[in-house]
Amino acid sequence: GDSVTQTEGPVTLSEGTSLTVNCSYETKQYPTLFWYVQYPGEGPQLLFKVPKANEKGSSRGFEATYNKEATSFHLQKASVQESDSAVYYCALSDPGTGSNRLTFGKGTKFSLIP
Amino acid sequence: DAGVTQTPRHEVAEKGQTIILKCEPVSGHNDLFWYRQTKIQGLELLSYFRSKSLMEDGGAFKDRFKAEMLNSSFSTLKIQPTEPKDSAVYLCASSLYSAETLYFGSGTRLTVL
């Protein structure tokens, strides 16, 4: 079946430094790739999605490129701030089935060093 | 527009009890999902409905978990009987048939003693 593997957290960084959360996936199909973000006390919400290989998605200063050859979709932000503290989930869909179900990674918790 | 509404926000149950969690999807959405969220496993799919029809019932969860969708605007997840290992956050999400983006509720945190 489909699977998603991402950086194991927690990740802690100083304000202003760069963040990378790695995401690799396995699927037999040609999926759409997603990054979701979850803030405390809330459900996950879409950060952005990329349906096509070699395209880049971005939102709120975060970006990720759909690398079909490497089966990767790493999340990056150049300069993190307090408001970025959250759990980040990489996910993939399976368009071949006609279903909107998503397979999620286990999540990566990020926070600033106090 | 109202988002996905889940009730209750918190539930505490004794081992062996039956609990029912509720979800109201975004109005007009065709797909509804129930996920379980834990720190160890992350997000695991429990059930998936399309236009009220059950499309997928997570194999490992069939035993004591039963999701229903009696109408297009309301779904329930019943856990019977509850066990301490069921302690987790239960998330409901909905989406349009034609779109891939899931909209999540804030979840129900279940604690089984």
PDB file of C-alpha atoms in Angstrom:
ATOM      1  CA  GLY A   1       0.000   0.000   0.000  1.00  0.00           C
ATOM      2  CA  ASP A   2       0.870   3.674  -0.078  1.00  0.00           C
ATOM      3  CA  SER A   3       3.202   5.064   2.559  1.00  0.00           C
ATOM      4  CA  VAL A   4       4.731   8.382   3.592  1.00  0.00           C
ATOM      5  CA  THR A   5       7.879   8.784   5.670  1.00  0.00           C
ATOM      6  CA  GLN A   6       8.903  12.134   7.101  1.00  0.00           C
ATOM      7  CA  THR A   7      11.470  13.630   9.463  1.00  0.00           C
ATOM      8  CA  GLU A   8      11.025  12.312  12.943  1.00  0.00           C
ATOM      9  CA  GLY A   9      10.520  15.123  15.402  1.00  0.00           C
ATOM     10  CA  PRO A  10      10.557  17.068  17.479  1.00  0.00           C
ATOM     11  CA  VAL A  11      12.583  19.674  15.645  1.00  0.00           C
ATOM     12  CA  THR A  12      13.661  22.774  17.550  1.00  0.00           C
ATOM     13  CA  LEU A  13      15.392  25.752  15.988  1.00  0.00           C
ATOM     14  CA  SER A  14      16.319  29.321  16.766  1.00  0.00           C
ATOM     15  CA  GLU A  15      14.195  32.114  15.310  1.00  0.00           C
ATOM     16  CA  GLY A  16      15.425  33.223  11.919  1.00  0.00           C
ATOM     17  CA  THR A  17      17.097  29.950  10.996  1.00  0.00           C
ATOM     18  CA  SER A  18      16.001  27.680   8.137  1.00  0.00           C
ATOM     19  CA  LEU A  19      13.721  24.677   8.495  1.00  0.00           C
ATOM     20  CA  THR A  20      13.665  21.519   6.380  1.00  0.00           C
ATOM     21  CA  VAL A  21      11.235  18.665   6.963  1.00  0.00           C
ATOM     22  CA  ASN A  22      11.994  15.691   4.755  1.00  0.00           C
ATOM     23  CA  CYS A  23       9.207  13.675   3.147  1.00  0.00           C
ATOM     24  CA  SER A  24       9.527  10.535   1.043  1.00  0.00           C
ATOM     25  CA  TYR A  25       6.677   8.485  -0.352  1.00  0.00           C
ATOM     26  CA  GLU A  26       5.861   5.129  -1.898  1.00  0.00           C
ATOM     27  CA  THR A  27       2.946   4.558  -4.201  1.00  0.00           C
ATOM     28  CA  LYS A  28       2.213   2.725  -7.414  1.00  0.00           C
ATOM     29  CA  GLN A  29       0.155   5.611  -8.724  1.00  0.00           C
ATOM     30  CA  TYR A  30       0.861   9.203  -9.670  1.00  0.00           C
ATOM     31  CA  PRO A  31      -0.349  11.086  -6.583  1.00  0.00           C
ATOM     32  CA  THR A  32      -1.025  14.637  -5.613  1.00  0.00           C
ATOM     33  CA  LEU A  33       1.244  15.613  -2.722  1.00  0.00           C
ATOM     34  CA  PHE A  34       0.202  17.726   0.235  1.00  0.00           C
ATOM     35  CA  TRP A  35       1.576  19.493   3.262  1.00  0.00           C
ATOM     36  CA  TYR A  36      -0.829  20.024   6.140  1.00  0.00           C
ATOM     37  CA  VAL A  37      -0.139  22.035   9.296  1.00  0.00           C
ATOM     38  CA  GLN A  38      -1.752  21.520  12.686  1.00  0.00           C
ATOM     39  CA  TYR A  39      -1.740  24.130  15.439  1.00  0.00           C
ATOM     40  CA  PRO A  40      -2.470  23.231  19.071  1.00  0.00           C
ATOM     41  CA  GLY A  41      -6.135  22.508  19.726  1.00  0.00           C
ATOM     42  CA  GLU A  42      -7.039  22.498  16.042  1.00  0.00           C
ATOM     43  CA  GLY A  43      -7.370  19.963  13.259  1.00  0.00           C
ATOM     44  CA  PRO A  44      -4.864  19.804  10.412  1.00  0.00           C
ATOM     45  CA  GLN A  45      -5.323  22.407   7.697  1.00  0.00           C
ATOM     46  CA  LEU A  46      -3.963  22.501   4.188  1.00  0.00           C
ATOM     47  CA  LEU A  47      -0.710  24.390   3.788  1.00  0.00           C
ATOM     48  CA  PHE A  48      -0.476  23.694   0.049  1.00  0.00           C
ATOM     49  CA  LYS A  49      -0.708  20.891  -2.501  1.00  0.00           C
ATOM     50  CA  VAL A  50       1.089  20.050  -5.735  1.00  0.00           C
ATOM     51  CA  PRO A  51      -0.560  17.776  -8.294  1.00  0.00           C
ATOM     52  CA  LYS A  52       2.222  17.602 -10.866  1.00  0.00           C
ATOM     53  CA  ALA A  53       5.805  16.431 -10.896  1.00  0.00           C
ATOM     54  CA  ASN A  54       8.557  19.058 -10.987  1.00  0.00           C
ATOM     55  CA  GLU A  55       6.196  21.787  -9.800  1.00  0.00           C
ATOM     56  CA  LYS A  56       6.593  23.754  -6.612  1.00  0.00           C
ATOM     57  CA  GLY A  57       3.981  24.613  -4.051  1.00  0.00           C
ATOM     58  CA  SER A  58       4.239  27.434  -1.542  1.00  0.00           C
ATOM     59  CA  SER A  59       2.339  29.225   1.183  1.00  0.00           C
ATOM     60  CA  ARG A  60       3.183  31.413   4.202  1.00  0.00           C
ATOM     61  CA  GLY A  61       6.888  31.322   3.298  1.00  0.00           C
ATOM     62  CA  PHE A  62       6.994  27.521   3.084  1.00  0.00           C
ATOM     63  CA  GLU A  63       7.729  25.705  -0.150  1.00  0.00           C
ATOM     64  CA  ALA A  64       8.197  22.181  -1.493  1.00  0.00           C
ATOM     65  CA  THR A  65       8.999  20.707  -4.916  1.00  0.00           C
ATOM     66  CA  TYR A  66       7.380  17.518  -6.205  1.00  0.00           C
ATOM     67  CA  ASN A  67      10.363  15.317  -7.132  1.00  0.00           C
ATOM     68  CA  LYS A  68       8.941  12.258  -8.882  1.00  0.00           C
ATOM     69  CA  GLU A  69      12.320  10.682  -9.618  1.00  0.00           C
ATOM     70  CA  ALA A  70      13.416  10.824  -5.988  1.00  0.00           C
ATOM     71  CA  THR A  71       9.850  10.286  -4.702  1.00  0.00           C
ATOM     72  CA  SER A  72      10.355  13.203  -2.341  1.00  0.00           C
ATOM     73  CA  PHE A  73       8.492  16.350  -1.309  1.00  0.00           C
ATOM     74  CA  HIS A  74      10.643  18.144   1.272  1.00  0.00           C
ATOM     75  CA  LEU A  75       9.228  21.169   3.095  1.00  0.00           C
ATOM     76  CA  GLN A  76      11.464  24.211   3.522  1.00  0.00           C
ATOM     77  CA  LYS A  77      11.305  27.646   5.048  1.00  0.00           C
ATOM     78  CA  ALA A  78      14.187  30.073   4.972  1.00  0.00           C
ATOM     79  CA  SER A  79      13.538  31.916   8.229  1.00  0.00           C
ATOM     80  CA  VAL A  80      11.297  30.494  10.923  1.00  0.00           C
ATOM     81  CA  GLN A  81       9.342  32.471  13.486  1.00  0.00           C
ATOM     82  CA  GLU A  82       7.267  31.743  16.560  1.00  0.00           C
ATOM     83  CA  SER A  83       4.026  31.429  14.610  1.00  0.00           C
ATOM     84  CA  ASP A  84       5.484  28.482  12.658  1.00  0.00           C
ATOM     85  CA  SER A  85       5.472  26.294  15.758  1.00  0.00           C
ATOM     86  CA  ALA A  86       3.130  23.450  14.817  1.00  0.00           C
ATOM     87  CA  VAL A  87       2.987  19.849  13.624  1.00  0.00           C
ATOM     88  CA  TYR A  88       3.573  19.363   9.902  1.00  0.00           C
ATOM     89  CA  TYR A  89       2.131  16.425   7.971  1.00  0.00           C
ATOM     90  CA  CYS A  90       3.130  15.241   4.518  1.00  0.00           C
ATOM     91  CA  ALA A  91       0.382  13.360   2.668  1.00  0.00           C
ATOM     92  CA  LEU A  92      -0.482  11.830  -0.662  1.00  0.00           C
ATOM     93  CA  SER A  93      -3.690  11.088  -2.492  1.00  0.00           C
ATOM     94  CA  ASP A  94      -4.404   8.276  -4.910  1.00  0.00           C
ATOM     95  CA  PRO A  95      -6.149   9.740  -7.950  1.00  0.00           C
ATOM     96  CA  GLY A  96      -6.238   6.356  -9.664  1.00  0.00           C
ATOM     97  CA  THR A  97      -8.942   5.127  -7.299  1.00  0.00           C
ATOM     98  CA  GLY A  98     -11.166   8.178  -7.672  1.00  0.00           C
ATOM     99  CA  SER A  99     -11.017   8.547  -3.921  1.00  0.00           C
ATOM    100  CA  ASN A 100     -10.075  11.638  -1.941  1.00  0.00           C
ATOM    101  CA  ARG A 101      -8.608   9.580   0.885  1.00  0.00           C
ATOM    102  CA  LEU A 102      -5.168  10.748   1.985  1.00  0.00           C
ATOM    103  CA  THR A 103      -2.276   8.742   3.387  1.00  0.00           C
ATOM    104  CA  PHE A 104      -0.398  10.793   5.971  1.00  0.00           C
ATOM    105  CA  GLY A 105       3.088  10.644   7.411  1.00  0.00           C
ATOM    106  CA  LYS A 106       3.426  10.507  11.177  1.00  0.00           C
ATOM    107  CA  GLY A 107       3.919  14.240  11.509  1.00  0.00           C
ATOM    108  CA  THR A 108       6.879  16.394  12.515  1.00  0.00           C
ATOM    109  CA  LYS A 109       6.532  18.708  15.482  1.00  0.00           C
ATOM    110  CA  PHE A 110       8.435  21.971  15.189  1.00  0.00           C
ATOM    111  CA  SER A 111       9.008  24.610  17.839  1.00  0.00           C
ATOM    112  CA  LEU A 112      11.408  27.462  18.493  1.00  0.00           C
ATOM    113  CA  ILE A 113      14.163  27.148  21.036  1.00  0.00           C
ATOM    114  CA  PRO A 114      12.959  29.181  24.010  1.00  0.00           C
TER     115      PRO A 114
ATOM    116  CA  ASP B   1     -19.399  29.088   5.927  1.00  0.00           C
ATOM    117  CA  ALA B   2     -19.293  26.727   8.860  1.00  0.00           C
ATOM    118  CA  GLY B   3     -16.410  24.297   8.920  1.00  0.00           C
ATOM    119  CA  VAL B   4     -16.449  20.735  10.180  1.00  0.00           C
ATOM    120  CA  THR B   5     -18.010  20.530  13.644  1.00  0.00           C
ATOM    121  CA  GLN B   6     -17.116  17.749  16.055  1.00  0.00           C
ATOM    122  CA  THR B   7     -18.694  17.066  19.430  1.00  0.00           C
ATOM    123  CA  PRO B   8     -17.817  16.604  22.163  1.00  0.00           C
ATOM    124  CA  ARG B   9     -14.364  18.179  22.305  1.00  0.00           C
ATOM    125  CA  HIS B  10     -13.369  15.914  25.165  1.00  0.00           C
ATOM    126  CA  GLU B  11     -14.701  12.551  26.295  1.00  0.00           C
ATOM    127  CA  VAL B  12     -13.681  10.436  29.266  1.00  0.00           C
ATOM    128  CA  ALA B  13     -14.875   6.837  29.409  1.00  0.00           C
ATOM    129  CA  GLU B  14     -14.382   3.848  31.625  1.00  0.00           C
ATOM    130  CA  LYS B  15     -13.038   0.694  30.033  1.00  0.00           C
ATOM    131  CA  GLY B  16     -15.873  -1.298  28.504  1.00  0.00           C
ATOM    132  CA  GLN B  17     -18.210   1.647  27.951  1.00  0.00           C
ATOM    133  CA  THR B  18     -19.790   2.582  24.643  1.00  0.00           C
ATOM    134  CA  ILE B  19     -19.091   6.057  23.343  1.00  0.00           C
ATOM    135  CA  ILE B  20     -20.445   7.911  20.334  1.00  0.00           C
ATOM    136  CA  LEU B  21     -18.598  10.748  18.671  1.00  0.00           C
ATOM    137  CA  LYS B  22     -20.392  13.142  16.333  1.00  0.00           C
ATOM    138  CA  CYS B  23     -19.424  15.043  13.210  1.00  0.00           C
ATOM    139  CA  GLU B  24     -21.144  17.600  10.993  1.00  0.00           C
ATOM    140  CA  PRO B  25     -19.260  18.041   7.685  1.00  0.00           C
ATOM    141  CA  VAL B  26     -19.016  21.214   5.663  1.00  0.00           C
ATOM    142  CA  SER B  27     -22.347  21.816   3.961  1.00  0.00           C
ATOM    143  CA  GLY B  28     -22.371  20.409   0.424  1.00  0.00           C
ATOM    144  CA  HIS B  29     -19.353  18.162   0.839  1.00  0.00           C
ATOM    145  CA  ASN B  30     -19.708  14.629  -0.510  1.00  0.00           C
ATOM    146  CA  ASP B  31     -16.833  12.829   1.189  1.00  0.00           C
ATOM    147  CA  LEU B  32     -16.458  12.242   4.911  1.00  0.00           C
ATOM    148  CA  PHE B  33     -13.524  10.690   6.715  1.00  0.00           C
ATOM    149  CA  TRP B  34     -12.800   9.568  10.256  1.00  0.00           C
ATOM    150  CA  TYR B  35      -9.154   9.490  11.314  1.00  0.00           C
ATOM    151  CA  ARG B  36      -7.509   8.525  14.578  1.00  0.00           C
ATOM    152  CA  GLN B  37      -4.535  10.599  15.668  1.00  0.00           C
ATOM    153  CA  THR B  38      -1.844   9.410  18.072  1.00  0.00           C
ATOM    154  CA  LYS B  39       1.727  10.583  18.656  1.00  0.00           C
ATOM    155  CA  ILE B  40       3.121   7.179  17.734  1.00  0.00           C
ATOM    156  CA  GLN B  41       1.081   6.344  14.628  1.00  0.00           C
ATOM    157  CA  GLY B  42       0.086   9.792  13.435  1.00  0.00           C
ATOM    158  CA  LEU B  43      -3.136   9.905  11.390  1.00  0.00           C
ATOM    159  CA  GLU B  44      -4.799   6.567  10.657  1.00  0.00           C
ATOM    160  CA  LEU B  45      -7.915   6.218   8.502  1.00  0.00           C
ATOM    161  CA  LEU B  46     -10.859   4.618  10.288  1.00  0.00           C
ATOM    162  CA  SER B  47     -13.683   5.077   7.765  1.00  0.00           C
ATOM    163  CA  TYR B  48     -14.475   6.825   4.509  1.00  0.00           C
ATOM    164  CA  PHE B  49     -17.926   7.691   3.105  1.00  0.00           C
ATOM    165  CA  ARG B  50     -18.849   9.051  -0.284  1.00  0.00           C
ATOM    166  CA  SER B  51     -22.376  10.418  -0.620  1.00  0.00           C
ATOM    167  CA  LYS B  52     -23.324   8.520   2.555  1.00  0.00           C
ATOM    168  CA  SER B  53     -22.093   5.171   1.223  1.00  0.00           C
ATOM    169  CA  LEU B  54     -19.314   3.450   3.152  1.00  0.00           C
ATOM    170  CA  MET B  55     -16.348   3.190   0.808  1.00  0.00           C
ATOM    171  CA  GLU B  56     -13.653   2.057   3.186  1.00  0.00           C
ATOM    172  CA  ASP B  57     -13.688   0.633   6.661  1.00  0.00           C
ATOM    173  CA  GLY B  58     -10.156   0.526   8.122  1.00  0.00           C
ATOM    174  CA  GLY B  59      -9.379  -3.173   8.516  1.00  0.00           C
ATOM    175  CA  ALA B  60      -7.636  -3.001  11.866  1.00  0.00           C
ATOM    176  CA  PHE B  61     -10.476  -0.962  13.301  1.00  0.00           C
ATOM    177  CA  LYS B  62     -13.466  -3.003  12.147  1.00  0.00           C
ATOM    178  CA  ASP B  63     -13.727  -4.934  15.349  1.00  0.00           C
ATOM    179  CA  ARG B  64     -15.010  -2.351  17.818  1.00  0.00           C
ATOM    180  CA  PHE B  65     -15.336   0.758  15.672  1.00  0.00           C
ATOM    181  CA  LYS B  66     -18.434   1.543  13.640  1.00  0.00           C
ATOM    182  CA  ALA B  67     -18.993   4.724  11.681  1.00  0.00           C
ATOM    183  CA  GLU B  68     -22.373   5.647  10.248  1.00  0.00           C
ATOM    184  CA  MET B  69     -23.718   8.403   8.081  1.00  0.00           C
ATOM    185  CA  LEU B  70     -27.475   8.599   8.377  1.00  0.00           C
ATOM    186  CA  ASN B  71     -27.741  11.752   6.300  1.00  0.00           C
ATOM    187  CA  SER B  72     -25.422  13.970   4.316  1.00  0.00           C
ATOM    188  CA  SER B  73     -24.932  16.402   7.179  1.00  0.00           C
ATOM    189  CA  PHE B  74     -24.250  14.113  10.132  1.00  0.00           C
ATOM    190  CA  SER B  75     -22.000  11.185  10.969  1.00  0.00           C
ATOM    191  CA  THR B  76     -21.266   9.220  14.119  1.00  0.00           C
ATOM    192  CA  LEU B  77     -18.385   7.033  15.223  1.00  0.00           C
ATOM    193  CA  LYS B  78     -19.243   4.418  17.828  1.00  0.00           C
ATOM    194  CA  ILE B  79     -16.582   2.622  19.830  1.00  0.00           C
ATOM    195  CA  GLN B  80     -17.896  -0.420  21.653  1.00  0.00           C
ATOM    196  CA  PRO B  81     -16.505  -1.531  24.035  1.00  0.00           C
ATOM    197  CA  THR B  82     -13.803   1.025  24.721  1.00  0.00           C
ATOM    198  CA  GLU B  83     -10.302   0.016  25.794  1.00  0.00           C
ATOM    199  CA  PRO B  84      -7.496   2.167  27.257  1.00  0.00           C
ATOM    200  CA  LYS B  85      -5.546   1.809  23.989  1.00  0.00           C
ATOM    201  CA  ASP B  86      -8.348   3.734  22.254  1.00  0.00           C
ATOM    202  CA  SER B  87      -7.223   6.911  23.994  1.00  0.00           C
ATOM    203  CA  ALA B  88      -6.456   9.299  21.129  1.00  0.00           C
ATOM    204  CA  VAL B  89      -7.784  12.281  19.211  1.00  0.00           C
ATOM    205  CA  TYR B  90     -10.500  11.380  16.713  1.00  0.00           C
ATOM    206  CA  LEU B  91     -10.682  13.662  13.712  1.00  0.00           C
ATOM    207  CA  CYS B  92     -13.463  14.058  11.187  1.00  0.00           C
ATOM    208  CA  ALA B  93     -12.800  15.584   7.773  1.00  0.00           C
ATOM    209  CA  SER B  94     -14.870  16.324   4.696  1.00  0.00           C
ATOM    210  CA  SER B  95     -14.227  17.239   1.084  1.00  0.00           C
ATOM    211  CA  LEU B  96     -15.957  17.876  -2.185  1.00  0.00           C
ATOM    212  CA  TYR B  97     -16.097  14.945  -4.575  1.00  0.00           C
ATOM    213  CA  SER B  98     -14.381  17.044  -7.238  1.00  0.00           C
ATOM    214  CA  ALA B  99     -11.589  18.324  -5.019  1.00  0.00           C
ATOM    215  CA  GLU B 100      -8.755  16.708  -3.107  1.00  0.00           C
ATOM    216  CA  THR B 101      -8.480  19.036  -0.132  1.00  0.00           C
ATOM    217  CA  LEU B 102      -9.720  17.688   3.195  1.00  0.00           C
ATOM    218  CA  TYR B 103     -11.181  20.055   5.783  1.00  0.00           C
ATOM    219  CA  PHE B 104     -10.741  18.832   9.329  1.00  0.00           C
ATOM    220  CA  GLY B 105     -12.678  19.463  12.488  1.00  0.00           C
ATOM    221  CA  SER B 106     -10.898  20.268  15.751  1.00  0.00           C
ATOM    222  CA  GLY B 107     -11.255  16.684  16.911  1.00  0.00           C
ATOM    223  CA  THR B 108     -12.533  14.839  19.978  1.00  0.00           C
ATOM    224  CA  ARG B 109      -9.945  13.888  22.567  1.00  0.00           C
ATOM    225  CA  LEU B 110     -10.932  10.529  24.052  1.00  0.00           C
ATOM    226  CA  THR B 111      -9.476   9.245  27.292  1.00  0.00           C
ATOM    227  CA  VAL B 112     -10.315   5.703  28.353  1.00  0.00           C
ATOM    228  CA  LEU B 113      -9.539   4.866  31.970  1.00  0.00           C
TER     229      LEU B 113
END
